[in-house]
Coordinates of N, CA and C in Angstrom, one line a residue:
X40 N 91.0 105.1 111.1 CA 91.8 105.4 112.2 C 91.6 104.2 113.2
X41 N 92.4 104.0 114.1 CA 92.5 102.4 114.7 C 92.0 103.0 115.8
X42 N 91.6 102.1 116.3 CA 90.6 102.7 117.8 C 91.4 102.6 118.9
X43 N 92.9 102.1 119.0 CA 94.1 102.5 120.0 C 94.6 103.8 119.9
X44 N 94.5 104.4 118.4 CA 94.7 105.7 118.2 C 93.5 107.0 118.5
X45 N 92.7 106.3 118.3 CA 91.7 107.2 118.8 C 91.5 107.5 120.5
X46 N 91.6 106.5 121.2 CA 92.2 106.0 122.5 C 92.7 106.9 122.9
X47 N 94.0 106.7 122.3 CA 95.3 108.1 122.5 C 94.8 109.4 122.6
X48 N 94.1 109.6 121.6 CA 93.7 111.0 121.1 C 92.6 111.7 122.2
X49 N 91.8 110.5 122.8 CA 90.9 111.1 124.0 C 91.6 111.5 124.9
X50 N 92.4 110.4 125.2 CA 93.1 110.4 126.6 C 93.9 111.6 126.7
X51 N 94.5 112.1 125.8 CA 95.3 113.3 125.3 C 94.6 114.8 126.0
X52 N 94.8 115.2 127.1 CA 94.0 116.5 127.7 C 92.6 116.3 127.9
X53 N 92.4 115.2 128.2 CA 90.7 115.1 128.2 C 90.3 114.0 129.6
X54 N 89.3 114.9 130.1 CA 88.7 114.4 131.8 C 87.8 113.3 131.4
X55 N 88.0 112.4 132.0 CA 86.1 111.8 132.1 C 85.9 112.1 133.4
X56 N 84.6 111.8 133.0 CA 83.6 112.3 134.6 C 82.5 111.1 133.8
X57 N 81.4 111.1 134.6 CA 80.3 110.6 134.3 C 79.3 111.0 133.3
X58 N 79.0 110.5 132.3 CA 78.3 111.2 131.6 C 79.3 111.7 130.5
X59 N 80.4 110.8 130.1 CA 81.4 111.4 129.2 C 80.6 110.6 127.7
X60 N 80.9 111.0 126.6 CA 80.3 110.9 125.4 C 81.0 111.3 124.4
X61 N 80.5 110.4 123.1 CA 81.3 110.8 122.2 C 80.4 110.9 121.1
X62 N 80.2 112.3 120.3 CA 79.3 112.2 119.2 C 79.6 111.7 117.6
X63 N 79.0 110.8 117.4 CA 79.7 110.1 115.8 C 78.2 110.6 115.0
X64 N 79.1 111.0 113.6 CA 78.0 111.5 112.7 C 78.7 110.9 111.4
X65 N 77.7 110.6 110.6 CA 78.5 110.0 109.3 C 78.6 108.7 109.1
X66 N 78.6 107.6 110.5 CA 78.9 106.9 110.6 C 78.6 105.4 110.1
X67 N 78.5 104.4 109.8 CA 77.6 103.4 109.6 C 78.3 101.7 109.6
X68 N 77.6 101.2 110.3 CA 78.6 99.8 110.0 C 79.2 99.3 110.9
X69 N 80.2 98.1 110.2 CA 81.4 97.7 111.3 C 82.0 98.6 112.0
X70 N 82.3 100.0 111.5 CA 83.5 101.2 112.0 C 82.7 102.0 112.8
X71 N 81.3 102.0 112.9 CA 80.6 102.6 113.9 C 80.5 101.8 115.3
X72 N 80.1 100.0 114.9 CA 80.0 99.6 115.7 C 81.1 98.7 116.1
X73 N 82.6 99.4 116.0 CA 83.9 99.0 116.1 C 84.5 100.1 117.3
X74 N 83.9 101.2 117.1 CA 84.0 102.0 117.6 C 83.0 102.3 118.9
X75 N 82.1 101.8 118.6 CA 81.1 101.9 120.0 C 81.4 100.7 121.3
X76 N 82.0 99.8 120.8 CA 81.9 98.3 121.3 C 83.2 98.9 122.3
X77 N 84.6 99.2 121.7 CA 86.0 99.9 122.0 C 86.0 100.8 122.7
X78 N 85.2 101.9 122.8 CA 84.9 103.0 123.9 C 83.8 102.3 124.6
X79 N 83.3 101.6 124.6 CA 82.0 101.0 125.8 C 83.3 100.9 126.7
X80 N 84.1 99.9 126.4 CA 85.0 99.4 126.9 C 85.6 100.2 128.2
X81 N 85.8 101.6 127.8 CA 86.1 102.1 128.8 C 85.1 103.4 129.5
X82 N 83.8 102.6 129.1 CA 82.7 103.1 130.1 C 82.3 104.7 129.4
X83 N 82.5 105.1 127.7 CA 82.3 106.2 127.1 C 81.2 105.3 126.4
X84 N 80.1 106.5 126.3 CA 79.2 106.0 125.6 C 79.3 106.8 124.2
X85 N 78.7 106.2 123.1 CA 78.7 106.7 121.7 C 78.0 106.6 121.1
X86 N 77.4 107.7 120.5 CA 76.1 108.3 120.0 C 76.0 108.7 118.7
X87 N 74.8 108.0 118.1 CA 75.0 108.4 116.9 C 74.3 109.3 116.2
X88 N 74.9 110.0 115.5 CA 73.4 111.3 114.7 C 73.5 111.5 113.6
X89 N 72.6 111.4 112.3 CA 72.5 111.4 111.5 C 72.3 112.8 110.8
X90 N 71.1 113.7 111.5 CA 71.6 115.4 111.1 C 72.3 115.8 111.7
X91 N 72.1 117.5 111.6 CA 72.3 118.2 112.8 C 71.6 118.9 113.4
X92 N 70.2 118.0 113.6 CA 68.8 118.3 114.6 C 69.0 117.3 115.3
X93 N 69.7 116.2 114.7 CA 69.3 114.9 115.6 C 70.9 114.9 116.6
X94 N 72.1 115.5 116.4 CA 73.4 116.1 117.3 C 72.8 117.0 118.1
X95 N 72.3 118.1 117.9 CA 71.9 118.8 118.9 C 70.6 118.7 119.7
X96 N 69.9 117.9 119.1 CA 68.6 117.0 120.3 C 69.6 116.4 121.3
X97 N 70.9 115.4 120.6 CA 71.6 114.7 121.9 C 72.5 115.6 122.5
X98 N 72.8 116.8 122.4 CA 73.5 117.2 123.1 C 72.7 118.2 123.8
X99 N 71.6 118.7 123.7 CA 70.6 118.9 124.5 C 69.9 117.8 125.5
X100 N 70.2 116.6 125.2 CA 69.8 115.6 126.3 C 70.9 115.8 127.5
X101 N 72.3 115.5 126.9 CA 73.0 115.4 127.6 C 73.6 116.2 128.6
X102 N 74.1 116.2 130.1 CA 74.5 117.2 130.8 C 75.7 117.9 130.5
X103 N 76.7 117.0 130.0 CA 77.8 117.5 129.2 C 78.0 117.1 128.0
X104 N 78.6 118.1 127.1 CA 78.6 118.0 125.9 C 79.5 117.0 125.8
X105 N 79.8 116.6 124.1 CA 80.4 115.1 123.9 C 82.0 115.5 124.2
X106 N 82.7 114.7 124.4 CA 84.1 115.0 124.4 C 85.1 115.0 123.4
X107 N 84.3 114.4 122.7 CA 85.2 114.5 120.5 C 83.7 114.4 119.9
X108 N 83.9 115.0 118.8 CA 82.7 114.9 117.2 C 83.5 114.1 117.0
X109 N 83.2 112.8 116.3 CA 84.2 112.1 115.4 C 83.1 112.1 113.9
X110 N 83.5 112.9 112.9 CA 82.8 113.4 111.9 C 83.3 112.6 110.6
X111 N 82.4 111.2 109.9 CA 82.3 110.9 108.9 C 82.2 111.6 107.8
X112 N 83.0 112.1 107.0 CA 82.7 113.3 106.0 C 82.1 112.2 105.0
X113 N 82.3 111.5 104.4 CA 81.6 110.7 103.5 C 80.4 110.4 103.6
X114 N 80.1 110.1 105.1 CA 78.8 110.0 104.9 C 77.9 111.0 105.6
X115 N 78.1 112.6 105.5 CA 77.9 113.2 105.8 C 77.7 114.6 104.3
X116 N 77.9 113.7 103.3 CA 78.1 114.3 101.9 C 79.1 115.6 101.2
X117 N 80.2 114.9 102.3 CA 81.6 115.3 101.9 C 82.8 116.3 102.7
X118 N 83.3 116.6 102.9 CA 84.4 117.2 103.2 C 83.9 118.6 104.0
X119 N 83.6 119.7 102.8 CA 83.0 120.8 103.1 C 81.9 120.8 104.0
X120 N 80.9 120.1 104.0 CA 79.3 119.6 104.8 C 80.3 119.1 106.1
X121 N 81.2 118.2 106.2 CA 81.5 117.8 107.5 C 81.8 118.9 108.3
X122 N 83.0 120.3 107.8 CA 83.3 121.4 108.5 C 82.2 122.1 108.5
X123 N 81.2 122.4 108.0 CA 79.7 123.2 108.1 C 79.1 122.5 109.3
X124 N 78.9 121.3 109.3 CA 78.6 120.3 110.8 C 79.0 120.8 111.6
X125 N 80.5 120.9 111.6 CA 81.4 121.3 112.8 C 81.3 122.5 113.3
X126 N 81.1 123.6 112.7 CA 80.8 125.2 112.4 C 80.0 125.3 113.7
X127 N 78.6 124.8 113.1 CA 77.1 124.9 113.6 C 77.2 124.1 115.0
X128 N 77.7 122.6 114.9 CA 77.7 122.2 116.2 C 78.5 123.2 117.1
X129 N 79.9 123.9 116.9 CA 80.5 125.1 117.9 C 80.0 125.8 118.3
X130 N 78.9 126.6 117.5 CA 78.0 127.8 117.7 C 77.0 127.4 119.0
X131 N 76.5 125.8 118.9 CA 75.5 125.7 120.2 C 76.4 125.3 121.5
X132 N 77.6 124.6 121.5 CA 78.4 124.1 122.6 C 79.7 123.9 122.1
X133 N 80.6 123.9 123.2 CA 81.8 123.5 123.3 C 82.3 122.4 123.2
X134 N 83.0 122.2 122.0 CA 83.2 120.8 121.7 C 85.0 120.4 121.4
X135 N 85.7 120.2 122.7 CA 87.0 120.7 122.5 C 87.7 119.7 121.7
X136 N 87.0 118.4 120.8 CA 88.1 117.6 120.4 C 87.0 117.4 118.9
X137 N 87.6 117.4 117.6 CA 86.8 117.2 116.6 C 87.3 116.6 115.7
X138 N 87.5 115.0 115.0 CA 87.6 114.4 114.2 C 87.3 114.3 113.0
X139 N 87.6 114.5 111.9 CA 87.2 114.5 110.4 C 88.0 113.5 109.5
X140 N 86.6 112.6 109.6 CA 87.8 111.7 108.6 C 87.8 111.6 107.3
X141 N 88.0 112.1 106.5 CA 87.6 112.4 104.5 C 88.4 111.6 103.5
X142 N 87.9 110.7 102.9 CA 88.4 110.6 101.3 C 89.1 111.5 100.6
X143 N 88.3 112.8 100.8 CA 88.7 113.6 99.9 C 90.0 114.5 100.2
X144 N 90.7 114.3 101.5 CA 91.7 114.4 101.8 C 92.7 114.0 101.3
X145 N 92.7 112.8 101.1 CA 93.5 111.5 100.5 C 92.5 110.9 99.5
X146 N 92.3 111.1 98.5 CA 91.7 110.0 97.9 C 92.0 108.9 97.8
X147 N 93.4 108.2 97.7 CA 93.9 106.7 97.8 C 94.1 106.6 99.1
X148 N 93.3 107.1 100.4 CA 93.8 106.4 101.5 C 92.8 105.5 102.0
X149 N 93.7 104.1 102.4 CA 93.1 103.4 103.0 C 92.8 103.3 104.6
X150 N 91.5 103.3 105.2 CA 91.0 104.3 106.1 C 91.5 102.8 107.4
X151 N 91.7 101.5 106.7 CA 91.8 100.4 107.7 C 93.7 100.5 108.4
X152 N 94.6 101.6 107.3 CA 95.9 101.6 107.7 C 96.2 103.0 107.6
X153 N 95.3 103.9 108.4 CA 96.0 105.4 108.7 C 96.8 105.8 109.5
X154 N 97.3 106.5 110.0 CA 98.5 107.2 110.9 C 97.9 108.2 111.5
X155 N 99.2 108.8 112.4 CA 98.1 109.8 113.1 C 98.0 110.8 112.1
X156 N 99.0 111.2 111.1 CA 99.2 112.3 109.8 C 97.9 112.1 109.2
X157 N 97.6 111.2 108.9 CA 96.3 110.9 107.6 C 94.7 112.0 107.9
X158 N 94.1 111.9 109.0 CA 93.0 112.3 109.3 C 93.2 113.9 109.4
X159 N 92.4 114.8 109.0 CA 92.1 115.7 109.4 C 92.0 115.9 110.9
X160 N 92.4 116.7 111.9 CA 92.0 116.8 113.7 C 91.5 118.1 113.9
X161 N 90.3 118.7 114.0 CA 90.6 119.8 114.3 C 89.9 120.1 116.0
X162 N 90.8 121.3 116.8 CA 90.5 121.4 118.0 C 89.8 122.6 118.0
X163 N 89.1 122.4 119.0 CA 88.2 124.0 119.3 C 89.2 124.8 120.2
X164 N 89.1 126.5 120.0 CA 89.7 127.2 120.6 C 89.4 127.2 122.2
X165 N 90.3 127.5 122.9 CA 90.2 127.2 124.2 C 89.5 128.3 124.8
X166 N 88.4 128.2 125.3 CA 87.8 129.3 125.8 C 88.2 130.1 127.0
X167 N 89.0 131.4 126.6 CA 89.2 132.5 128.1 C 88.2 133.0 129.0
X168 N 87.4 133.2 128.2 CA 86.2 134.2 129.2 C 84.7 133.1 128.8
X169 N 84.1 133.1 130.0 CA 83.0 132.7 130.2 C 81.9 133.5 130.0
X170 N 80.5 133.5 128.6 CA 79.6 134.3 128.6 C 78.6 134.4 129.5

């Protein structure tokens, strides 16, 4: 996904405030640090986690929770494990914007020329009542 589209996809119903963040899991590389360099840019910080002790340590640091998961299914050992990620991360906080990007969606897709069709997006339900 091109990080003008991802851009879009923030900006799309979503506040910054101070302390806005974005959780990346899966991630590694140029496309992590393509991605961190691009949202620095506009003052989002991006965080990386490798389980899901080390996501919810940082969202237990944090005052507000991240503003998108952007969820490497690949390197998170696949498709199914990335929505299990996503599951578990819901259960401890609200996470209204969640990215999944998979192979196994598309096996021939090339990840350097996606659309916005290509990626998996899933949103969290909008919370009515406060517990």
């Amino acid at each position: 996904m091109s990080l003008d589209r991802l851009i879009k996809l923030l900006k799309a119903g979503t506040s910054y405030t101070d302390g806005t963040w974005v959780l990346v899991m899966g991630g590694r590389g140029n496309g992590l640090e393509s991605i961190r360099d691009g949202l620095g840019q506009m003052s989002i910080d991006v965080q990386n986690a490798e389980t899901l002790d080390d996501a919810l340590t940082l969202i237990a640091a944090h005052d507000l929770p991240p503003v998108l998961a952007y969820l490497f299914a690949d390197g998170l050992g696949g498709l199914e494990a990335a929505i299990s990620v996503h599951s578990e991360l819901q259960k401890h906080t609200h996470i209204g914007k969640c990215l999944i990007v998979s192979s196994e969606a598309q096996p021939d897709i090339d990840f350097s020329k996606v659309d916005e069709n290509s990626p998996l997006i899933l949103a969290a339900p909008r919370r009515t009542r406060l517990n």
